[in-house]
Structure formats: C-alpha cells, structure tokens
Amino acid sequence: MNNVDLAIEAIHQEMGPRLFIPAHYYQDDSILRHADAAGDSLELSRLTAARREAEKIVFCGVRFMAETAAILKGPGQSVFMPDPKAGCPMADTATAEQAEACASRLSEVWKDWVPIVYVNSSAALKAFCGRRGGSACTSSNAGRVFQWALDAGKRILFMPDEHLGANTAHDLGLADDLVQVYDPKEARGGISNYLLEKTQVLNWKGFCHVHCAFRTDHVFQVRAQHPKAKIIVHPEACKEVVRLCDFHGSTTQLINYVRQAPDGSEVYIGTEHNLVRRLANEENNRLRLFPLYASSCPDMGLTTTEALLRVLQDWPAGNRVTVPEDLAADARLCLDRMLAL
Ligand code: 13P
Ligand code: SF4
C-alpha cells in the first residue's frame, strides 16, 4: 500500500457507514480494493438504493451510474464521482430531444408501444422513458423487461444500444426481420413507414466501442487455434459475434460462467479488459482464461486512487453529481419499474 492508499483507508475507516464506495467490476484493482461493494450496473443500483445510512456515496464507475445513484438516493445523501469526466460514449448517442423526435415519428405508425432504456443513458433519457410508461433495464435483466412489454402487447423502442437490443430480441425468439434500427442522424430515423409497421423491436443506433471491438475474425481465430476453448461475450457485442460464441451474458453472468467452469477449462472472454485480467488472476490455479481481444474502457480508467483521495479529502462541488428533482422524479419511475420487475 502506498501513501495514497493509506490516506484513503484512514478516511474510509473514520467515516465508517457514513461513507459508501460502490465500484463497477470494470474498475482497476487499485480502486476495487477500496470499494465497499463491487458489482455490475444492476447490483450497484440495488445496493446503492438500499444504503440509506450513507451520507456520502462516492461512485467509482461512469457518469450514468452515479446519476442513477443520485436519482435513487434518499434525503440527506449526496453522490460524488472521483472524476466527473468519466462518461459513456454510448449513453451520449441519445438525447431526450432526439427521443422526443423519435416518439413523434413513431406516432405516425405505432399505436401501442413503450420505451425501454438501458441504464447506460442520461437522466434526461430515463425521464423521457418514465413519463411514457417505460422501464429501464440493464444487460442482466433486459430479457425480463422486454418480455414484460411484449406480454402487454406493446412494441418496443429500445435506447441507446442497438446490439443489446438485437441480442435480447433474438434470445426471446423474435425473428430478425421484426427487429429494426432507428438512426437519429437520418431523416425520419432512416426507416420507412412500411418497415416500421412490420417492426416489433426498434433499436436506437448506438453502440459501445469497447464491446464492438470484438470481431468475428477474433472468434474464428480462437476456434481454429484452440478448438476445445469456450468463447463467451457481453451482449453489447454485435449479434454476428454473439451468435458464434458459446455463451453471452451480462458482467455478472460472465463471472458466474467462469466460476462454474470445470477445472482445466480454457475460456476466451469478450468484455472489458480489467475484469478479464482480474478473473484470469483469481482463477489461474484452476482455469486458463484469456481476453478474446484486449479491449479497455478509457472512461472507466479515469478513476484513479489520486482522484478518489481528492474527493474524500475536499468534497469538491465540481465532483458532486446531482439530477434536478423534476427530471429525477420522472427517471425514478422507469428505474423503480425495473427494480420491481
Ligand atoms: P453491466 O454492468 O450491466 O454488465 O454493463 C456493462 C457496461 O458496459 C457498464 O458500462
Ligand atoms: Fe460505456 Fe462501453 Fe465503457 Fe460501459 S464499457 S461505460 S457501455 S463505453
């Protein structure tokens, strides 16, 4: 432990349960060692919502996660980020204004439809979804949330990850021609009324550059060179890759797959590199784990121990994450719906 780690620990101990540090699994080990809880987006939303005794929540992840905590927090709690620049390029591909324009476009053809937003989205997009009776989802529960909408006889507008939307629809048995893409940069969303009429799930044209870095040729290469190896990926990867793999699942589902793999297994993992490296170290006596390709999230990497310490010492106003109450109230509707499902 260096001086920065010691200083973080001292403040952490002194504040006790008044301080809560949640960290996403994609954070570096140097951060995870200081976390009160590590998890995927769904687990961290649940845990943070339950920690009412914490006066200060320091979220080690990216902005949409800290915003989700700020929406779900109780009175007297405040949320901070070690580096407020840590965002998510995928979340930035959909603004609430663009979503409203999309809703007007859909109203030309669709009657019964509901928006579903991936938690990897802004508070304003969640508020749009909450106002329109929709639900949030994470990669852990997207299937359940899609099924909720389909059971109610609704078409789905899913934002902002085209690939999670396509993979979830496929998992639920929907044929590919029922699943189309809405491109906010194209006139009329780049889709005709004819096609829209036939569409059950309309996916926003957004993507995660970290998970779209996994390509079919990576899979073919592993299959050729290591025919006994298993290949598993996160469902933010594109459907051509996902369909070639042995398993796909959210961060926690990938971890569970690895923990349950028989001794001696060789597994290639397509998700953020910090997590793959950590699993490979933790399981190195039992399994041979490799990245399908080393792909890191630069935004997740912005959280450093130095930045964490600065927040814990000074609580700078610029690191505080707030969501205006009118937006938060609408956004809470779609997050609560997800948590209830
Ligand atoms: P999950 O934590 O829901 O698996 O999401 C992955 C991700 O990309 C977080 O940024
Ligand atoms: Fe966004 Fe992808 Fe990074 Fe997650 S891994 S924060 S989805 S860019």
Tab-separated table of C-alpha atoms and ligand atoms in Angstrom:
chain	number	residue	atom	x	y	z
A	1	MET	CA	0.000	0.000	0.000
A	2	ASN	CA	1.324	3.445	-0.853
A	3	ASN	CA	0.600	6.753	0.918
A	4	VAL	CA	-2.479	7.449	-1.218
A	5	ASP	CA	-3.977	4.057	-0.322
A	6	LEU	CA	-3.219	4.603	3.364
A	7	ALA	CA	-4.862	8.032	3.320
A	8	ILE	CA	-7.975	6.635	1.591
A	9	GLU	CA	-8.203	3.846	4.140
A	10	ALA	CA	-7.863	6.218	7.063
A	11	ILE	CA	-10.748	8.422	5.829
A	12	HIS	CA	-12.825	5.373	4.962
A	13	GLN	CA	-12.386	3.968	8.482
A	14	GLU	CA	-13.018	7.266	10.194
A	15	MET	CA	-16.269	7.845	8.285
A	16	GLY	CA	-17.455	4.248	8.724
A	17	PRO	CA	-21.010	3.626	7.427
A	18	ARG	CA	-21.489	7.356	6.692
A	19	LEU	CA	-19.413	6.713	3.539
A	20	PHE	CA	-20.302	4.193	0.808
A	21	ILE	CA	-17.952	3.469	-2.092
A	22	PRO	CA	-19.550	1.322	-4.815
A	23	ALA	CA	-17.340	0.324	-7.773
A	24	HIS	CA	-18.160	-1.268	-11.107
A	25	TYR	CA	-16.366	-4.519	-11.971
A	26	TYR	CA	-14.608	-2.717	-14.864
A	27	GLN	CA	-12.657	-0.553	-12.423
A	28	ASP	CA	-8.979	-1.203	-11.900
A	29	ASP	CA	-7.930	-3.418	-8.951
A	30	SER	CA	-6.315	-0.382	-7.306
A	31	ILE	CA	-9.839	1.087	-6.955
A	32	LEU	CA	-11.725	-2.125	-6.199
A	33	ARG	CA	-9.565	-2.728	-3.119
A	34	HIS	CA	-11.162	0.389	-1.562
A	35	ALA	CA	-14.746	-0.400	-2.590
A	36	ASP	CA	-17.480	-1.307	-0.086
A	37	ALA	CA	-19.241	-3.159	-2.895
A	38	ALA	CA	-18.290	-4.282	-6.381
A	39	GLY	CA	-20.916	-5.229	-8.922
A	40	ASP	CA	-22.460	-4.807	-12.322
A	41	SER	CA	-24.807	-1.923	-13.072
A	42	LEU	CA	-27.908	-3.688	-11.759
A	43	GLU	CA	-26.352	-4.838	-8.493
A	44	LEU	CA	-24.843	-1.430	-7.855
A	45	SER	CA	-28.194	0.325	-8.450
A	46	ARG	CA	-29.877	-2.006	-5.956
A	47	LEU	CA	-27.127	-1.780	-3.349
A	48	THR	CA	-26.833	1.972	-3.543
A	49	ALA	CA	-30.596	2.423	-3.224
A	50	ALA	CA	-30.504	0.288	-0.057
A	51	ARG	CA	-27.655	2.181	1.702
A	52	ARG	CA	-29.746	4.841	3.387
A	53	GLU	CA	-27.291	5.268	6.272
A	54	ALA	CA	-24.517	6.576	3.966
A	55	GLU	CA	-24.373	10.378	3.910
A	56	LYS	CA	-21.858	10.364	1.085
A	57	ILE	CA	-21.725	7.963	-1.856
A	58	VAL	CA	-18.557	8.032	-3.951
A	59	PHE	CA	-19.351	6.173	-7.152
A	60	CYS	CA	-16.365	4.616	-8.905
A	61	GLY	CA	-17.673	3.991	-12.392
A	62	VAL	CA	-19.043	6.290	-15.069
A	63	ARG	CA	-21.499	9.175	-15.016
A	64	PHE	CA	-24.715	7.309	-15.805
A	65	MET	CA	-24.086	5.035	-12.803
A	66	ALA	CA	-23.505	7.966	-10.449
A	67	GLU	CA	-26.589	9.696	-11.890
A	68	THR	CA	-28.637	6.553	-11.258
A	69	ALA	CA	-27.431	6.634	-7.647
A	70	ALA	CA	-28.351	10.351	-7.450
A	71	ILE	CA	-31.870	9.532	-8.725
A	72	LEU	CA	-32.377	6.641	-6.277
A	73	LYS	CA	-30.744	8.241	-3.222
A	74	GLY	CA	-32.658	9.252	-0.117
A	75	PRO	CA	-32.876	12.683	1.570
A	76	GLY	CA	-29.634	13.886	3.119
A	77	GLN	CA	-27.455	11.709	0.867
A	78	SER	CA	-25.067	13.137	-1.716
A	79	VAL	CA	-23.297	11.424	-4.613
A	80	PHE	CA	-19.776	12.172	-5.871
A	81	MET	CA	-17.537	10.877	-8.649
A	82	PRO	CA	-13.731	10.797	-8.367
A	83	ASP	CA	-13.511	12.085	-11.950
A	84	PRO	CA	-16.676	13.724	-13.290
A	85	LYS	CA	-15.316	13.476	-16.847
A	86	ALA	CA	-15.840	9.694	-16.806
A	87	GLY	CA	-18.788	9.330	-19.161
A	88	CYS	CA	-20.099	6.712	-21.551
A	89	PRO	CA	-19.919	7.445	-25.290
A	90	MET	CA	-22.817	5.075	-25.901
A	91	ALA	CA	-25.054	6.908	-23.414
A	92	ASP	CA	-24.216	10.150	-25.244
A	93	THR	CA	-25.685	8.871	-28.535
A	94	ALA	CA	-29.274	9.547	-27.372
A	95	THR	CA	-30.578	12.875	-26.056
A	96	ALA	CA	-34.091	13.396	-24.695
A	97	GLU	CA	-34.777	15.825	-27.579
A	98	GLN	CA	-33.845	13.152	-30.128
A	99	ALA	CA	-36.023	10.651	-28.261
A	100	GLU	CA	-38.999	13.061	-28.421
A	101	ALA	CA	-38.430	13.454	-32.185
A	102	CYS	CA	-38.363	9.667	-32.484
A	103	ALA	CA	-41.614	9.396	-30.482
A	104	SER	CA	-43.352	11.792	-32.918
A	105	ARG	CA	-42.044	9.763	-35.839
A	106	LEU	CA	-43.329	6.511	-34.297
A	107	SER	CA	-46.749	8.003	-33.589
A	108	GLU	CA	-47.296	8.177	-37.391
A	109	VAL	CA	-47.440	4.366	-37.472
A	110	TRP	CA	-47.350	2.787	-33.990
A	111	LYS	CA	-50.257	2.779	-31.521
A	112	ASP	CA	-49.225	0.581	-28.586
A	113	TRP	CA	-45.567	0.944	-27.831
A	114	VAL	CA	-43.330	1.509	-24.864
A	115	PRO	CA	-39.779	2.839	-24.495
A	116	ILE	CA	-37.171	0.767	-22.703
A	117	VAL	CA	-33.913	2.482	-21.800
A	118	TYR	CA	-30.656	0.790	-20.988
A	119	VAL	CA	-29.307	2.182	-17.706
A	120	ASN	CA	-26.332	3.294	-19.799
A	121	SER	CA	-28.209	6.514	-20.609
A	122	SER	CA	-28.615	10.071	-19.329
A	123	ALA	CA	-31.048	11.023	-16.560
A	124	ALA	CA	-32.991	13.034	-19.176
A	125	LEU	CA	-33.472	9.925	-21.338
A	126	LYS	CA	-34.629	7.942	-18.310
A	127	ALA	CA	-37.080	10.743	-17.518
A	128	PHE	CA	-38.438	10.553	-21.106
A	129	CYS	CA	-38.907	6.809	-20.591
A	130	GLY	CA	-40.545	7.192	-17.180
A	131	ARG	CA	-43.018	9.793	-18.487
A	132	ARG	CA	-44.087	7.434	-21.244
A	133	GLY	CA	-44.720	4.426	-19.014
A	134	GLY	CA	-41.493	2.628	-19.934
A	135	SER	CA	-38.878	0.787	-17.925
A	136	ALA	CA	-35.125	0.885	-17.569
A	137	CYS	CA	-33.091	-2.305	-17.932
A	138	THR	CA	-29.526	-3.493	-17.559
A	139	SER	CA	-27.809	-6.232	-19.500
A	140	SER	CA	-28.712	-8.618	-16.617
A	141	ASN	CA	-32.466	-8.154	-16.883
A	142	ALA	CA	-33.070	-6.905	-20.463
A	143	GLY	CA	-34.814	-10.171	-21.392
A	144	ARG	CA	-37.237	-9.912	-18.490
A	145	VAL	CA	-38.032	-6.256	-19.212
A	146	PHE	CA	-38.549	-6.906	-22.954
A	147	GLN	CA	-40.856	-9.810	-22.079
A	148	TRP	CA	-42.877	-7.526	-19.765
A	149	ALA	CA	-43.506	-5.168	-22.705
A	150	LEU	CA	-44.242	-7.935	-25.214
A	151	ASP	CA	-46.654	-9.662	-22.796
A	152	ALA	CA	-48.564	-6.381	-22.575
A	153	GLY	CA	-48.893	-6.413	-26.385
A	154	LYS	CA	-46.545	-3.446	-26.872
A	155	ARG	CA	-43.931	-2.738	-29.471
A	156	ILE	CA	-40.576	-1.681	-28.050
A	157	LEU	CA	-38.373	1.333	-28.714
A	158	PHE	CA	-35.047	0.356	-27.116
A	159	MET	CA	-32.367	3.006	-26.491
A	160	PRO	CA	-29.478	3.514	-26.875
A	161	ASP	CA	-27.679	0.193	-27.582
A	162	GLU	CA	-28.566	-1.355	-30.935
A	163	HIS	CA	-26.654	-4.526	-30.114
A	164	LEU	CA	-28.052	-5.301	-26.666
A	165	GLY	CA	-31.496	-4.718	-28.198
A	166	ALA	CA	-30.854	-7.062	-31.132
A	167	ASN	CA	-29.307	-9.776	-28.954
A	168	THR	CA	-32.120	-9.608	-26.390
A	169	ALA	CA	-34.822	-9.808	-29.082
A	170	HIS	CA	-33.059	-12.814	-30.612
A	171	ASP	CA	-32.808	-14.524	-27.195
A	172	LEU	CA	-36.577	-14.129	-26.859
A	173	GLY	CA	-37.110	-15.864	-30.201
A	174	LEU	CA	-38.040	-12.818	-32.299
A	175	ALA	CA	-37.150	-13.195	-35.981
A	176	ASP	CA	-34.547	-10.748	-37.289
A	177	ASP	CA	-36.997	-9.050	-39.664
A	178	LEU	CA	-39.108	-7.950	-36.670
A	179	VAL	CA	-36.111	-6.078	-35.276
A	180	GLN	CA	-35.027	-2.834	-36.977
A	181	VAL	CA	-32.787	0.148	-36.307
A	182	TYR	CA	-33.698	3.815	-35.786
A	183	ASP	CA	-30.896	6.172	-36.756
A	184	PRO	CA	-31.399	9.614	-35.178
A	185	LYS	CA	-28.936	11.108	-37.664
A	186	GLU	CA	-31.017	10.040	-40.687
A	187	ALA	CA	-34.124	11.809	-41.938
A	188	ARG	CA	-37.236	10.112	-40.465
A	189	GLY	CA	-34.928	7.807	-38.482
A	190	GLY	CA	-33.783	6.092	-41.668
A	191	ILE	CA	-36.808	3.776	-41.646
A	192	SER	CA	-39.894	3.703	-43.877
A	193	ASN	CA	-43.456	3.528	-42.589
A	194	TYR	CA	-43.770	0.184	-44.370
A	195	LEU	CA	-40.879	-1.305	-42.383
A	196	LEU	CA	-41.959	0.379	-39.154
A	197	GLU	CA	-45.388	-1.227	-39.471
A	198	LYS	CA	-43.718	-4.676	-39.501
A	199	THR	CA	-41.333	-3.914	-36.616
A	200	GLN	CA	-41.690	-5.305	-33.095
A	201	VAL	CA	-38.443	-4.021	-31.598
A	202	LEU	CA	-36.837	-0.794	-32.827
A	203	ASN	CA	-33.267	-0.324	-31.631
A	204	TRP	CA	-31.558	3.043	-31.377
A	205	LYS	CA	-28.368	3.230	-33.425
A	206	GLY	CA	-25.886	3.478	-30.536
A	207	PHE	CA	-23.043	1.181	-29.581
A	208	CYS	CA	-20.330	0.514	-27.017
A	209	HIS	CA	-16.953	0.867	-28.693
A	210	VAL	CA	-15.364	-1.380	-26.051
A	211	HIS	CA	-17.645	-4.347	-26.800
A	212	CYS	CA	-17.949	-3.709	-30.545
A	213	ALA	CA	-14.172	-4.176	-30.733
A	214	PHE	CA	-14.787	-7.953	-30.624
A	215	ARG	CA	-14.989	-9.200	-34.207
A	216	THR	CA	-15.965	-12.413	-35.920
A	217	ASP	CA	-12.368	-12.971	-37.032
A	218	HIS	CA	-11.275	-12.999	-33.356
A	219	VAL	CA	-13.752	-15.830	-32.805
A	220	PHE	CA	-12.670	-17.729	-35.942
A	221	GLN	CA	-9.036	-17.447	-34.913
A	222	VAL	CA	-9.672	-18.887	-31.432
A	223	ARG	CA	-11.819	-21.675	-32.894
A	224	ALA	CA	-9.033	-22.578	-35.348
A	225	GLN	CA	-6.169	-22.447	-32.860
A	226	HIS	CA	-7.911	-23.639	-29.669
A	227	PRO	CA	-10.782	-25.889	-30.765
A	228	LYS	CA	-11.561	-27.026	-27.198
A	229	ALA	CA	-11.777	-23.496	-25.783
A	230	LYS	CA	-15.089	-21.856	-24.907
A	231	ILE	CA	-15.800	-18.287	-26.034
A	232	ILE	CA	-18.092	-16.021	-24.002
A	233	VAL	CA	-19.049	-12.368	-24.627
A	234	HIS	CA	-21.100	-9.496	-23.240
A	235	PRO	CA	-24.359	-8.798	-25.166
A	236	GLU	CA	-23.177	-5.279	-26.063
A	237	ALA	CA	-21.093	-7.110	-28.703
A	238	CYS	CA	-22.664	-7.224	-32.157
A	239	LYS	CA	-25.023	-10.069	-32.985
A	240	GLU	CA	-22.701	-11.629	-35.603
A	241	VAL	CA	-20.127	-12.189	-32.833
A	242	VAL	CA	-22.624	-13.170	-30.126
A	243	ARG	CA	-24.176	-15.849	-32.315
A	244	LEU	CA	-20.795	-17.509	-32.924
A	245	CYS	CA	-19.974	-17.729	-29.207
A	246	ASP	CA	-20.748	-20.447	-26.674
A	247	PHE	CA	-22.385	-18.110	-24.170
A	248	HIS	CA	-23.290	-14.441	-23.765
A	249	GLY	CA	-24.362	-12.609	-20.655
A	250	SER	CA	-24.028	-9.504	-18.517
A	251	THR	CA	-20.917	-8.872	-16.491
A	252	THR	CA	-22.215	-10.899	-13.539
A	253	GLN	CA	-23.446	-13.697	-15.784
A	254	LEU	CA	-19.982	-13.917	-17.400
A	255	ILE	CA	-18.373	-14.061	-13.948
A	256	ASN	CA	-20.779	-16.833	-12.896
A	257	TYR	CA	-19.990	-18.789	-16.079
A	258	VAL	CA	-16.285	-18.634	-15.254
A	259	ARG	CA	-16.751	-19.555	-11.572
A	260	GLN	CA	-18.768	-22.634	-12.608
A	261	ALA	CA	-16.464	-23.742	-15.453
A	262	PRO	CA	-14.990	-27.246	-14.889
A	263	ASP	CA	-11.359	-27.358	-13.718
A	264	GLY	CA	-8.872	-27.153	-16.564
A	265	SER	CA	-11.238	-25.253	-18.908
A	266	GLU	CA	-9.852	-22.768	-21.384
A	267	VAL	CA	-12.143	-19.769	-21.848
A	268	TYR	CA	-11.808	-16.668	-24.072
A	269	ILE	CA	-13.763	-13.735	-22.677
A	270	GLY	CA	-15.099	-10.770	-24.641
A	271	THR	CA	-15.641	-7.980	-22.163
A	272	GLU	CA	-13.758	-5.087	-20.562
A	273	HIS	CA	-10.111	-5.945	-20.056
A	274	ASN	CA	-9.807	-5.068	-16.336
A	275	LEU	CA	-12.420	-7.678	-15.497
A	276	VAL	CA	-10.884	-10.349	-17.741
A	277	ARG	CA	-7.426	-9.760	-16.256
A	278	ARG	CA	-8.776	-9.964	-12.698
A	279	LEU	CA	-10.672	-13.201	-13.369
A	280	ALA	CA	-7.613	-14.712	-15.058
A	281	ASN	CA	-5.508	-13.929	-11.968
A	282	GLU	CA	-8.091	-15.132	-9.481
A	283	GLU	CA	-8.684	-18.424	-11.294
A	284	ASN	CA	-5.154	-19.088	-12.507
A	285	ASN	CA	-4.735	-22.316	-10.469
A	286	ARG	CA	-7.848	-23.835	-11.970
A	287	LEU	CA	-8.638	-22.330	-15.380
A	288	ARG	CA	-6.927	-20.814	-18.408
A	289	LEU	CA	-8.697	-17.524	-19.103
A	290	PHE	CA	-7.806	-15.105	-21.900
A	291	PRO	CA	-9.249	-11.964	-23.438
A	292	LEU	CA	-10.942	-12.599	-26.786
A	293	TYR	CA	-9.206	-9.327	-27.594
A	294	ALA	CA	-7.812	-6.804	-25.069
A	295	SER	CA	-10.420	-4.032	-25.089
A	296	SER	CA	-10.449	-1.419	-22.312
A	297	CYS	CA	-12.928	1.310	-21.446
A	298	PRO	CA	-10.947	4.570	-21.224
A	299	ASP	CA	-13.749	6.249	-19.255
A	300	MET	CA	-13.683	3.544	-16.588
A	301	GLY	CA	-9.914	4.099	-16.430
A	302	LEU	CA	-10.306	7.782	-15.462
A	303	THR	CA	-10.981	6.836	-11.833
A	304	THR	CA	-7.631	6.738	-10.065
A	305	THR	CA	-6.745	6.449	-6.389
A	306	GLU	CA	-5.403	10.019	-6.504
A	307	ALA	CA	-8.766	11.270	-7.797
A	308	LEU	CA	-10.601	9.198	-5.175
A	309	LEU	CA	-8.467	10.642	-2.390
A	310	ARG	CA	-9.024	14.221	-3.582
A	311	VAL	CA	-12.784	13.737	-3.336
A	312	LEU	CA	-12.574	12.152	0.105
A	313	GLN	CA	-10.390	14.987	1.414
A	314	ASP	CA	-12.054	18.033	-0.154
A	315	TRP	CA	-15.532	17.008	-1.391
A	316	PRO	CA	-15.237	19.457	-4.323
A	317	ALA	CA	-18.576	20.790	-5.569
A	318	GLY	CA	-17.492	20.042	-9.155
A	319	ASN	CA	-17.359	16.314	-8.350
A	320	ARG	CA	-20.866	16.193	-6.950
A	321	VAL	CA	-23.469	14.546	-9.191
A	322	THR	CA	-26.956	15.991	-8.979
A	323	VAL	CA	-30.105	15.488	-11.022
A	324	PRO	CA	-32.792	18.216	-10.952
A	325	GLU	CA	-35.782	16.944	-8.930
A	326	ASP	CA	-38.315	17.194	-11.788
A	327	LEU	CA	-36.102	15.019	-14.016
A	328	ALA	CA	-35.243	12.695	-11.131
A	329	ALA	CA	-38.927	12.118	-10.312
A	330	ASP	CA	-39.690	11.016	-13.897
A	331	ALA	CA	-36.479	8.999	-14.200
A	332	ARG	CA	-37.234	7.248	-10.903
A	333	LEU	CA	-40.467	5.912	-12.428
A	334	CYS	CA	-38.609	3.842	-15.008
A	335	LEU	CA	-35.885	2.736	-12.572
A	336	ASP	CA	-38.462	1.704	-9.964
A	337	ARG	CA	-40.354	-0.223	-12.643
A	338	MET	CA	-37.155	-2.095	-13.499
A	339	LEU	CA	-36.336	-2.824	-9.863
A	340	ALA	CA	-39.891	-4.087	-9.293
A	341	LEU	CA	-39.658	-6.415	-12.307
B	1	13P	P1	-23.252	-4.370	-16.931
B	1	13P	O1	-22.571	-3.938	-15.708
B	1	13P	O2	-24.732	-4.188	-16.825
B	1	13P	O3	-22.887	-5.718	-17.420
B	1	13P	O4	-22.870	-3.304	-18.090
B	1	13P	C1	-21.681	-3.293	-18.720
B	1	13P	C2	-21.242	-1.948	-19.056
B	1	13P	O5	-20.917	-1.649	-20.139
B	1	13P	C3	-21.143	-0.982	-17.999
B	1	13P	O6	-20.657	0.148	-18.529
B	2	SF4	FE1	-19.974	2.851	-21.882
B	2	SF4	FE2	-18.983	0.655	-23.020
B	2	SF4	FE3	-17.483	1.990	-21.272
B	2	SF4	FE4	-19.648	0.617	-20.454
B	2	SF4	S1	-17.786	-0.224	-21.332
B	2	SF4	S2	-19.057	2.698	-19.843
B	2	SF4	S3	-21.020	0.902	-22.183
B	2	SF4	S4	-18.205	2.752	-23.256
